[in-house]
Tab-separated table of N, CA and C in Angstrom:
chain	number	residue	atom	x	y	z
U	208	MET	N	-123.762	-50.804	199.545
U	208	MET	CA	-122.885	-51.874	199.961
U	208	MET	C	-123.251	-52.271	201.375
U	209	SER	N	-123.258	-53.562	201.588
U	209	SER	CA	-123.613	-54.099	202.890
U	209	SER	C	-122.490	-53.833	203.890
U	210	THR	N	-122.859	-53.559	205.122
U	210	THR	CA	-121.844	-53.295	206.144
U	210	THR	C	-121.107	-54.569	206.550
U	211	SER	N	-121.680	-55.751	206.297
U	211	SER	CA	-120.996	-56.992	206.665
U	211	SER	C	-119.805	-57.277	205.753
U	212	LEU	N	-119.801	-56.723	204.533
U	212	LEU	CA	-118.680	-56.903	203.630
U	212	LEU	C	-117.575	-55.877	203.840
U	213	LEU	N	-117.852	-54.840	204.570
U	213	LEU	CA	-116.894	-53.762	204.757
U	213	LEU	C	-115.571	-54.227	205.376
U	214	PRO	N	-115.555	-55.049	206.425
U	214	PRO	CA	-114.271	-55.478	206.980
U	214	PRO	C	-113.466	-56.344	206.006
U	215	ILE	N	-114.134	-57.087	205.145
U	215	ILE	CA	-113.418	-57.936	204.193
U	215	ILE	C	-112.757	-57.087	203.118
U	216	LEU	N	-113.490	-56.090	202.604
U	216	LEU	CA	-112.950	-55.251	201.547
U	216	LEU	C	-111.956	-54.224	202.060
U	217	HIS	N	-112.179	-53.729	203.258
U	217	HIS	CA	-111.310	-52.711	203.834
U	217	HIS	C	-110.843	-53.178	205.214
U	218	PRO	N	-109.689	-53.792	205.276
U	218	PRO	CA	-109.235	-54.265	206.583
U	218	PRO	C	-109.016	-53.095	207.533
U	219	THR	N	-109.364	-53.317	208.753
U	219	THR	CA	-109.197	-52.256	209.749
U	219	THR	C	-107.734	-52.101	210.085
U	220	ALA	N	-107.406	-51.022	210.744
U	220	ALA	CA	-106.023	-50.755	211.123
U	220	ALA	C	-105.493	-51.833	212.056
U	221	SER	N	-106.355	-52.348	212.922
U	221	SER	CA	-105.879	-53.377	213.855
U	221	SER	C	-105.522	-54.664	213.124
U	222	ARG	N	-106.207	-54.974	212.033
U	222	ARG	CA	-105.868	-56.165	211.251
U	222	ARG	C	-104.529	-56.011	210.555
U	223	LEU	N	-104.198	-54.812	210.148
U	223	LEU	CA	-102.932	-54.571	209.466
U	223	LEU	C	-101.742	-54.767	210.401
U	224	HIS	N	-101.932	-54.533	211.687
U	224	HIS	CA	-100.836	-54.633	212.644
U	224	HIS	C	-100.589	-56.062	213.109
U	225	HIS	N	-101.396	-57.011	212.688
U	225	HIS	CA	-101.218	-58.394	213.114
U	225	HIS	C	-100.530	-59.241	212.053
U	226	GLN	N	-99.722	-58.635	211.223
U	226	GLN	CA	-98.985	-59.398	210.227
U	226	GLN	C	-97.882	-60.175	210.925
U	227	THR	N	-97.594	-61.350	210.383
U	227	THR	CA	-96.573	-62.188	210.993
U	227	THR	C	-95.262	-62.040	210.246
U	228	GLY	N	-94.232	-62.575	210.829
U	228	GLY	CA	-92.914	-62.535	210.201
U	228	GLY	C	-91.985	-61.596	210.935
U	229	PRO	N	-90.707	-61.841	210.810
U	229	PRO	CA	-89.723	-61.010	211.512
U	229	PRO	C	-89.626	-59.619	210.902
U	230	LYS	N	-89.389	-58.672	211.756
U	230	LYS	CA	-89.254	-57.283	211.300
U	230	LYS	C	-87.796	-56.814	211.321
U	231	SER	N	-87.023	-57.309	212.279
U	231	SER	CA	-85.637	-56.857	212.403
U	231	SER	C	-84.748	-57.607	211.406
U	232	VAL	N	-83.598	-57.023	211.128
U	232	VAL	CA	-82.639	-57.651	210.217
U	232	VAL	C	-82.160	-58.972	210.806
U	233	ALA	N	-81.894	-59.003	212.110
U	233	ALA	CA	-81.438	-60.236	212.765
U	233	ALA	C	-82.512	-61.318	212.686
U	234	GLY	N	-83.763	-60.946	212.884
U	234	GLY	CA	-84.855	-61.900	212.793
U	234	GLY	C	-85.019	-62.454	211.391
U	235	LYS	N	-84.856	-61.600	210.408
U	235	LYS	CA	-84.949	-62.046	209.019
U	235	LYS	C	-83.800	-62.985	208.672
U	236	GLN	N	-82.596	-62.675	209.190
U	236	GLN	CA	-81.455	-63.555	208.951
U	236	GLN	C	-81.678	-64.929	209.571
U	237	ARG	N	-82.267	-64.949	210.779
U	237	ARG	CA	-82.537	-66.213	211.465
U	237	ARG	C	-83.574	-67.045	210.727
U	238	SER	N	-84.589	-66.400	210.210
U	238	SER	CA	-85.711	-67.133	209.623
U	238	SER	C	-85.525	-67.462	208.146
U	239	ARG	N	-84.510	-66.934	207.498
U	239	ARG	CA	-84.386	-67.122	206.053
U	239	ARG	C	-84.097	-68.566	205.655
U	240	LEU	N	-83.558	-69.359	206.572
U	240	LEU	CA	-83.272	-70.753	206.258
U	240	LEU	C	-84.238	-71.724	206.930
U	241	ASN	N	-85.403	-71.244	207.344
U	241	ASN	CA	-86.378	-72.121	207.990
U	241	ASN	C	-86.765	-73.304	207.105
U	242	ALA	N	-86.795	-73.103	205.811
U	242	ALA	CA	-87.235	-74.156	204.900
U	242	ALA	C	-86.205	-75.263	204.738
U	243	VAL	N	-84.989	-75.047	205.197
U	243	VAL	CA	-83.943	-76.065	205.043
U	243	VAL	C	-83.465	-76.583	206.393
U	244	LYS	N	-84.371	-76.727	207.339
U	244	LYS	CA	-83.990	-77.178	208.676
U	244	LYS	C	-83.299	-78.536	208.644
U	245	HIS	N	-83.822	-79.470	207.876
U	245	HIS	CA	-83.198	-80.786	207.802
U	245	HIS	C	-82.260	-80.892	206.605
U	246	SER	N	-82.245	-79.889	205.743
U	246	SER	CA	-81.348	-79.769	204.588
U	246	SER	C	-81.535	-80.840	203.525
U	247	LEU	N	-82.604	-81.591	203.585
U	247	LEU	CA	-82.795	-82.628	202.580
U	247	LEU	C	-83.093	-82.037	201.212
U	248	SER	N	-83.691	-80.858	201.175
U	248	SER	CA	-83.986	-80.242	199.893
U	248	SER	C	-83.132	-79.005	199.629
U	249	ALA	N	-82.130	-78.792	200.468
U	249	ALA	CA	-81.255	-77.631	200.302
U	249	ALA	C	-80.251	-77.880	199.176
U	250	THR	N	-79.659	-76.816	198.701
U	250	THR	CA	-78.597	-76.977	197.709
U	250	THR	C	-77.419	-77.677	198.382
U	251	ASP	N	-76.538	-78.230	197.571
U	251	ASP	CA	-75.385	-78.941	198.126
U	251	ASP	C	-74.534	-78.018	198.995
U	252	GLU	N	-74.388	-76.769	198.574
U	252	GLU	CA	-73.565	-75.821	199.331
U	252	GLU	C	-74.162	-75.545	200.711
U	253	VAL	N	-75.455	-75.291	200.771
U	253	VAL	CA	-76.115	-75.036	202.052
U	253	VAL	C	-76.050	-76.290	202.923
U	254	PHE	N	-76.256	-77.438	202.304
U	254	PHE	CA	-76.202	-78.697	203.041
U	254	PHE	C	-74.816	-78.904	203.658
U	255	LEU	N	-73.770	-78.720	202.864
U	255	LEU	CA	-72.405	-78.942	203.364
U	255	LEU	C	-72.001	-77.914	204.411
U	256	ASN	N	-72.463	-76.674	204.260
U	256	ASN	CA	-72.125	-75.639	205.249
U	256	ASN	C	-72.773	-75.895	206.603
U	257	GLY	N	-73.876	-76.635	206.622
U	257	GLY	CA	-74.593	-76.881	207.864
U	257	GLY	C	-74.234	-78.187	208.547
U	258	LEU	N	-73.182	-78.854	208.088
U	258	LEU	CA	-72.828	-80.148	208.673
U	258	LEU	C	-72.235	-79.999	210.066
U	259	LYS	N	-72.594	-80.944	210.929
U	259	LYS	CA	-71.990	-81.027	212.251
U	259	LYS	C	-70.626	-81.702	212.094
U	260	PRO	N	-69.745	-81.570	213.086
U	260	PRO	CA	-68.419	-82.210	212.976
U	260	PRO	C	-68.491	-83.716	212.710
U	261	SER	N	-69.407	-84.405	213.359
U	261	SER	CA	-69.527	-85.856	213.130
U	261	SER	C	-69.982	-86.148	211.703
U	262	GLU	N	-70.828	-85.278	211.164
U	262	GLU	CA	-71.284	-85.461	209.792
U	262	GLU	C	-70.169	-85.149	208.797
U	263	ARG	N	-69.314	-84.194	209.149
U	263	ARG	CA	-68.166	-83.890	208.275
U	263	ARG	C	-67.244	-85.102	208.177
U	264	THR	N	-67.044	-85.768	209.307
U	264	THR	CA	-66.217	-86.979	209.313
U	264	THR	C	-66.872	-88.062	208.468
U	265	ALA	N	-68.173	-88.238	208.632
U	265	ALA	CA	-68.900	-89.238	207.842
U	265	ALA	C	-68.821	-88.903	206.356
U	266	PHE	N	-68.946	-87.612	206.017
U	266	PHE	CA	-68.866	-87.191	204.619
U	266	PHE	C	-67.497	-87.531	204.047
U	267	SER	N	-66.441	-87.268	204.798
U	267	SER	CA	-65.086	-87.579	204.320
U	267	SER	C	-64.918	-89.074	204.089
U	268	GLN	N	-65.457	-89.882	204.995
U	268	GLN	CA	-65.352	-91.334	204.841
U	268	GLN	C	-66.144	-91.818	203.633
U	269	ILE	N	-67.344	-91.289	203.463
U	269	ILE	CA	-68.166	-91.671	202.307
U	269	ILE	C	-67.469	-91.279	201.022
U	270	ARG	N	-66.948	-90.068	200.989
U	270	ARG	CA	-66.277	-89.567	199.788
U	270	ARG	C	-65.048	-90.414	199.454
U	271	ARG	N	-64.251	-90.737	200.476
U	271	ARG	CA	-63.075	-91.589	200.247
U	271	ARG	C	-63.480	-92.956	199.694
U	272	GLY	N	-64.530	-93.538	200.265
U	272	GLY	CA	-64.998	-94.843	199.785
U	272	GLY	C	-65.487	-94.789	198.348
U	273	LEU	N	-66.220	-93.724	198.008
U	273	LEU	CA	-66.707	-93.593	196.637
U	273	LEU	C	-65.562	-93.350	195.662
U	274	CYS	N	-64.569	-92.558	196.082
U	274	CYS	CA	-63.404	-92.318	195.214
U	274	CYS	C	-62.634	-93.618	194.992
U	275	LYS	N	-62.520	-94.420	196.028
U	275	LYS	CA	-61.830	-95.704	195.901
U	275	LYS	C	-62.595	-96.631	194.958
U	276	PHE	N	-63.920	-96.619	195.050
U	276	PHE	CA	-64.746	-97.490	194.219
U	276	PHE	C	-64.771	-97.029	192.757
U	277	TYR	N	-65.036	-95.738	192.537
U	277	TYR	CA	-65.215	-95.231	191.179
U	277	TYR	C	-63.915	-94.807	190.506
U	278	GLU	N	-62.887	-94.494	191.283
U	278	GLU	CA	-61.595	-94.053	190.762
U	278	GLU	C	-61.732	-92.947	189.707
U	279	PRO	N	-62.280	-91.797	190.097
U	279	PRO	CA	-62.446	-90.714	189.120
U	279	PRO	C	-61.093	-90.166	188.660
U	280	GLU	N	-61.006	-89.880	187.382
U	280	GLU	CA	-59.746	-89.376	186.823
U	280	GLU	C	-59.820	-87.904	186.449
U	281	THR	N	-60.976	-87.462	185.989
U	281	THR	CA	-61.108	-86.070	185.557
U	281	THR	C	-61.796	-85.254	186.647
U	282	ALA	N	-61.713	-83.945	186.496
U	282	ALA	CA	-62.366	-83.050	187.460
U	282	ALA	C	-63.884	-83.245	187.440
U	283	TYR	N	-64.437	-83.483	186.273
U	283	TYR	CA	-65.881	-83.692	186.165
U	283	TYR	C	-66.297	-84.975	186.876
U	284	GLU	N	-65.516	-86.011	186.730
U	284	GLU	CA	-65.809	-87.272	187.419
U	284	GLU	C	-65.708	-87.091	188.932
U	285	ARG	N	-64.716	-86.333	189.395
U	285	ARG	CA	-64.588	-86.061	190.837
U	285	ARG	C	-65.780	-85.251	191.341
U	286	LEU	N	-66.265	-84.333	190.535
U	286	LEU	CA	-67.444	-83.546	190.900
U	286	LEU	C	-68.667	-84.448	191.059
U	287	ILE	N	-68.836	-85.382	190.153
U	287	ILE	CA	-69.967	-86.305	190.241
U	287	ILE	C	-69.848	-87.167	191.494
U	288	VAL	N	-68.640	-87.645	191.791
U	288	VAL	CA	-68.431	-88.456	192.993
U	288	VAL	C	-68.714	-87.622	194.242
U	289	ASP	N	-68.313	-86.366	194.240
U	289	ASP	CA	-68.609	-85.478	195.382
U	289	ASP	C	-70.115	-85.325	195.574
U	290	ARG	N	-70.832	-85.144	194.478
U	290	ARG	CA	-72.292	-85.012	194.570
U	290	ARG	C	-72.919	-86.302	195.082
U	291	MET	N	-72.363	-87.428	194.662
U	291	MET	CA	-72.860	-88.711	195.161
U	291	MET	C	-72.631	-88.812	196.670
U	292	ALA	N	-71.485	-88.342	197.136
U	292	ALA	CA	-71.191	-88.378	198.572
U	292	ALA	C	-72.191	-87.519	199.340
U	293	VAL	N	-72.537	-86.364	198.796
U	293	VAL	CA	-73.534	-85.492	199.438
U	293	VAL	C	-74.872	-86.221	199.527
U	294	HIS	N	-75.267	-86.874	198.455
U	294	HIS	CA	-76.552	-87.582	198.457
U	294	HIS	C	-76.537	-88.762	199.432
U	295	HIS	N	-75.419	-89.463	199.520
U	295	HIS	CA	-75.330	-90.559	200.493
U	295	HIS	C	-75.450	-90.019	201.918
U	296	LEU	N	-74.840	-88.879	202.179
U	296	LEU	CA	-74.939	-88.284	203.515
U	296	LEU	C	-76.372	-87.826	203.789
U	297	ARG	N	-77.049	-87.334	202.767
U	297	ARG	CA	-78.464	-86.965	202.935
U	297	ARG	C	-79.290	-88.194	203.303
U	298	MET	N	-78.974	-89.325	202.680
U	298	MET	CA	-79.682	-90.559	203.017
U	298	MET	C	-79.451	-90.922	204.478
U	299	LEU	N	-78.205	-90.785	204.943
U	299	LEU	CA	-77.919	-91.075	206.351
U	299	LEU	C	-78.721	-90.158	207.268
U	300	ARG	N	-78.767	-88.869	206.912
U	300	ARG	CA	-79.536	-87.919	207.729
U	300	ARG	C	-81.019	-88.267	207.702
U	301	LEU	N	-81.515	-88.670	206.546
U	301	LEU	CA	-82.911	-89.065	206.412
U	301	LEU	C	-83.215	-90.268	207.297
U	302	TYR	N	-82.345	-91.275	207.268
U	302	TYR	CA	-82.564	-92.459	208.096
U	302	TYR	C	-82.522	-92.102	209.577
U	303	LYS	N	-81.653	-91.173	209.940
U	303	LYS	CA	-81.583	-90.742	211.345
U	303	LYS	C	-82.873	-90.028	211.739
U	304	LEU	N	-83.375	-89.156	210.867
U	304	LEU	CA	-84.649	-88.471	211.141
U	304	LEU	C	-85.785	-89.470	211.311
U	305	GLU	N	-85.813	-90.480	210.452
U	305	GLU	CA	-86.870	-91.488	210.559
U	305	GLU	C	-86.764	-92.263	211.867
U	306	SER	N	-85.555	-92.684	212.228
U	306	SER	CA	-85.409	-93.456	213.466
U	306	SER	C	-85.697	-92.590	214.682
U	307	ASP	N	-85.298	-91.320	214.635
U	307	ASP	CA	-85.603	-90.409	215.741
U	307	ASP	C	-87.107	-90.212	215.885
U	308	SER	N	-87.816	-90.181	214.756
U	308	SER	CA	-89.271	-90.012	214.800
U	308	SER	C	-89.925	-91.173	215.530
U	309	PHE	N	-89.443	-92.368	215.299
U	309	PHE	CA	-90.021	-93.539	215.960
U	309	PHE	C	-89.681	-93.567	217.440
U	310	GLU	N	-88.496	-93.074	217.801
U	310	GLU	CA	-88.095	-93.084	219.213
U	310	GLU	C	-88.824	-92.017	220.019
U	311	ILE	N	-89.042	-90.848	219.408
U	311	ILE	CA	-89.636	-89.726	220.133
U	311	ILE	C	-91.145	-89.864	220.241
U	312	LEU	N	-91.796	-90.206	219.138
U	312	LEU	CA	-93.260	-90.244	219.107
U	312	LEU	C	-93.749	-91.652	218.822
U	313	PRO	N	-94.824	-92.056	219.462
U	313	PRO	CA	-95.416	-93.334	219.073
U	313	PRO	C	-96.028	-93.199	217.685
U	314	LEU	N	-96.200	-94.321	217.028
U	314	LEU	CA	-96.726	-94.298	215.664
U	314	LEU	C	-98.120	-93.691	215.605
U	315	HIS	N	-98.974	-94.026	216.585
U	315	HIS	CA	-100.326	-93.467	216.630
U	315	HIS	C	-100.596	-92.932	218.030
U	316	LYS	N	-100.766	-91.627	218.121
U	316	LYS	CA	-101.122	-91.034	219.408
U	316	LYS	C	-102.626	-90.863	219.508
U	317	GLY	N	-103.245	-90.632	218.414
U	317	GLY	CA	-104.679	-90.408	218.365
U	317	GLY	C	-105.093	-90.287	216.917
U	318	PRO	N	-106.365	-90.087	216.667
U	318	PRO	CA	-106.821	-90.034	215.273
U	318	PRO	C	-106.223	-88.869	214.487
U	319	ASP	N	-105.943	-87.761	215.148
U	319	ASP	CA	-105.424	-86.592	214.438
U	319	ASP	C	-103.954	-86.340	214.725
U	320	GLN	N	-103.304	-87.193	215.507
U	320	GLN	CA	-101.923	-86.930	215.916
U	320	GLN	C	-101.003	-88.081	215.524
U	321	SER	N	-100.966	-88.426	214.282
U	321	SER	CA	-100.118	-89.511	213.803
U	321	SER	C	-98.869	-88.918	213.169
U	322	ILE	N	-97.759	-89.653	213.228
U	322	ILE	CA	-96.546	-89.193	212.550
U	322	ILE	C	-96.439	-89.806	211.158
U	323	LEU	N	-97.442	-90.588	210.752
U	323	LEU	CA	-97.399	-91.213	209.434
U	323	LEU	C	-97.268	-90.215	208.285
U	324	PRO	N	-97.996	-89.090	208.288
U	324	PRO	CA	-97.792	-88.131	207.192
U	324	PRO	C	-96.363	-87.597	207.156
U	325	HIS	N	-95.770	-87.387	208.331
U	325	HIS	CA	-94.389	-86.904	208.400
U	325	HIS	C	-93.439	-87.940	207.794
U	326	LEU	N	-93.621	-89.206	208.134
U	326	LEU	CA	-92.778	-90.265	207.592
U	326	LEU	C	-92.996	-90.438	206.098
U	327	ASP	N	-94.211	-90.215	205.635
U	327	ASP	CA	-94.488	-90.296	204.207
U	327	ASP	C	-93.701	-89.229	203.453
U	328	ARG	N	-93.639	-88.035	204.024
U	328	ARG	CA	-92.868	-86.953	203.405
U	328	ARG	C	-91.388	-87.324	203.355
U	329	LEU	N	-90.884	-87.932	204.420
U	329	LEU	CA	-89.489	-88.354	204.437
U	329	LEU	C	-89.230	-89.436	203.395
U	330	SER	N	-90.184	-90.344	203.216
U	330	SER	CA	-89.981	-91.406	202.229
U	330	SER	C	-89.944	-90.841	200.815
U	331	ARG	N	-90.643	-89.729	200.589
U	331	ARG	CA	-90.558	-89.084	199.271
U	331	ARG	C	-89.156	-88.529	199.033
U	332	TYR	N	-88.518	-88.009	200.082
U	332	TYR	CA	-87.126	-87.569	199.941
U	332	TYR	C	-86.234	-88.757	199.617
U	333	ASP	N	-86.501	-89.894	200.247
U	333	ASP	CA	-85.737	-91.112	200.018
U	333	ASP	C	-85.767	-91.483	198.537
U	334	VAL	N	-86.935	-91.445	197.946
U	334	VAL	CA	-87.092	-91.795	196.534
U	334	VAL	C	-86.339	-90.791	195.655
U	335	ARG	N	-86.454	-89.521	195.981
U	335	ARG	CA	-85.757	-88.490	195.184
U	335	ARG	C	-84.245	-88.646	195.262
U	336	ILE	N	-83.739	-88.901	196.454
U	336	ILE	CA	-82.290	-89.034	196.627
U	336	ILE	C	-81.785	-90.270	195.892
U	337	GLU	N	-82.502	-91.382	196.009
U	337	GLU	CA	-82.099	-92.594	195.291
U	337	GLU	C	-82.108	-92.371	193.785
U	338	ARG	N	-83.086	-91.637	193.304
U	338	ARG	CA	-83.153	-91.335	191.869
U	338	ARG	C	-81.943	-90.511	191.440
U	339	GLN	N	-81.580	-89.507	192.237
U	339	GLN	CA	-80.405	-88.690	191.923
U	339	GLN	C	-79.132	-89.535	191.929
U	340	LEU	N	-79.023	-90.452	192.881
U	340	LEU	CA	-77.851	-91.324	192.939
U	340	LEU	C	-77.764	-92.205	191.688
U	341	ARG	N	-78.898	-92.744	191.244
U	341	ARG	CA	-78.901	-93.558	190.018
U	341	ARG	C	-78.471	-92.730	188.811
U	342	ILE	N	-78.976	-91.506	188.734
U	342	ILE	CA	-78.618	-90.622	187.610
U	342	ILE	C	-77.116	-90.360	187.613
U	343	LEU	N	-76.568	-90.033	188.778
U	343	LEU	CA	-75.133	-89.740	188.870
U	343	LEU	C	-74.299	-90.984	188.557
U	344	HIS	N	-74.729	-92.134	189.057
U	344	HIS	CA	-74.015	-93.375	188.781
U	344	HIS	C	-74.006	-93.662	187.278
U	345	ASN	N	-75.155	-93.513	186.643
U	345	ASN	CA	-75.239	-93.756	185.197
U	345	ASN	C	-74.409	-92.754	184.409
U	346	ARG	N	-74.360	-91.529	184.888
U	346	ARG	CA	-73.538	-90.511	184.224
U	346	ARG	C	-72.058	-90.901	184.293
U	347	LEU	N	-71.623	-91.385	185.450
U	347	LEU	CA	-70.234	-91.837	185.588
U	347	LEU	C	-69.947	-93.021	184.677
U	348	LEU	N	-70.850	-93.989	184.641
U	348	LEU	CA	-70.653	-95.140	183.760
U	348	LEU	C	-70.548	-94.710	182.299
U	349	SER	N	-71.364	-93.742	181.925
U	349	SER	CA	-71.310	-93.229	180.562
U	349	SER	C	-69.947	-92.584	180.273
U	350	LEU	N	-69.446	-91.813	181.218
U	350	LEU	CA	-68.128	-91.199	181.042
U	350	LEU	C	-67.029	-92.256	180.945
U	351	TYR	N	-67.121	-93.288	181.776
U	351	TYR	CA	-66.124	-94.358	181.739
U	351	TYR	C	-66.175	-95.106	180.414
U	352	ASN	N	-67.381	-95.345	179.915
U	352	ASN	CA	-67.520	-96.026	178.627
U	352	ASN	C	-66.942	-95.187	177.492
U	353	GLN	N	-67.158	-93.870	177.553
U	353	GLN	CA	-66.578	-92.984	176.533
U	353	GLN	C	-65.057	-93.024	176.603
U	354	ARG	N	-64.534	-92.981	177.823
U	354	ARG	CA	-63.079	-93.011	177.993
U	354	ARG	C	-62.512	-94.331	177.485
U	355	LEU	N	-63.191	-95.438	177.793
U	355	LEU	CA	-62.735	-96.750	177.354
U	355	LEU	C	-62.767	-96.859	175.834
U	356	SER	N	-63.831	-96.388	175.212
U	356	SER	CA	-63.916	-96.483	173.754
U	356	SER	C	-62.854	-95.603	173.095
U	357	ASN	N	-62.558	-94.439	173.679
U	357	ASN	CA	-61.507	-93.585	173.128
U	357	ASN	C	-60.143	-94.239	173.290
U	358	THR	N	-59.919	-94.934	174.403
U	358	THR	CA	-58.654	-95.622	174.627
U	358	THR	C	-58.490	-96.766	173.644
U	359	LEU	N	-59.561	-97.508	173.434
U	359	LEU	CA	-59.491	-98.631	172.497
U	359	LEU	C	-59.250	-98.157	171.073
U	360	LYS	N	-59.797	-97.006	170.712
U	360	LYS	CA	-59.596	-96.465	169.367
U	360	LYS	C	-58.150	-96.038	169.155
U	361	SER	N	-57.465	-95.648	170.244
U	361	SER	CA	-56.109	-95.132	170.100
U	361	SER	C	-55.072	-96.252	170.001
U	362	PHE	N	-55.442	-97.497	170.351
U	362	PHE	CA	-54.510	-98.611	170.236
U	362	PHE	C	-54.357	-98.995	168.752
U	363	PRO	N	-53.120	-99.258	168.336
U	363	PRO	CA	-52.950	-99.698	166.937
U	363	PRO	C	-53.501	-101.125	166.776
U	364	THR	N	-54.064	-101.383	165.651
U	364	THR	CA	-54.628	-102.700	165.398
U	364	THR	C	-53.649	-103.494	164.534
U	365	ARG	N	-53.625	-104.785	164.752
U	365	ARG	CA	-52.783	-105.663	163.929
U	365	ARG	C	-53.552	-106.112	162.705
U	366	GLU	N	-52.880	-106.113	161.628
U	366	GLU	CA	-53.538	-106.577	160.399
U	366	GLU	C	-52.727	-107.611	159.732
């Protein structure tokens, strides 16, 4: 066996000690939510738990407006409206991230330092959130149509 392959096949002790990542329990607790910093891809529960006070107020206003518009009657309909409110708030956060990106960094700093890839990633979240909103809206319409058809069936007909 060649000696040049030896370090690749058998890492030295010094290479083993250069592993990254937190070692302490506190460090692991801090880093466990690194992937949800902006919460755009977090679960609804994680997203709602991480709201700032101003965002909580915005969420309440959005939710009230959606309840007024959709007038949910059942618990399932209220759940769908709540999920829609979460998605609308995610859109607001996304728009804020995009506008902050333009204010903080110029569009082109150099050939390798552009924020365009970052904005492209944000626009993909935009498409996903809009798709989820359409799905939820259509689900509500379907429930309303079922309720309406059941109500119409229960009315006596004149003959």
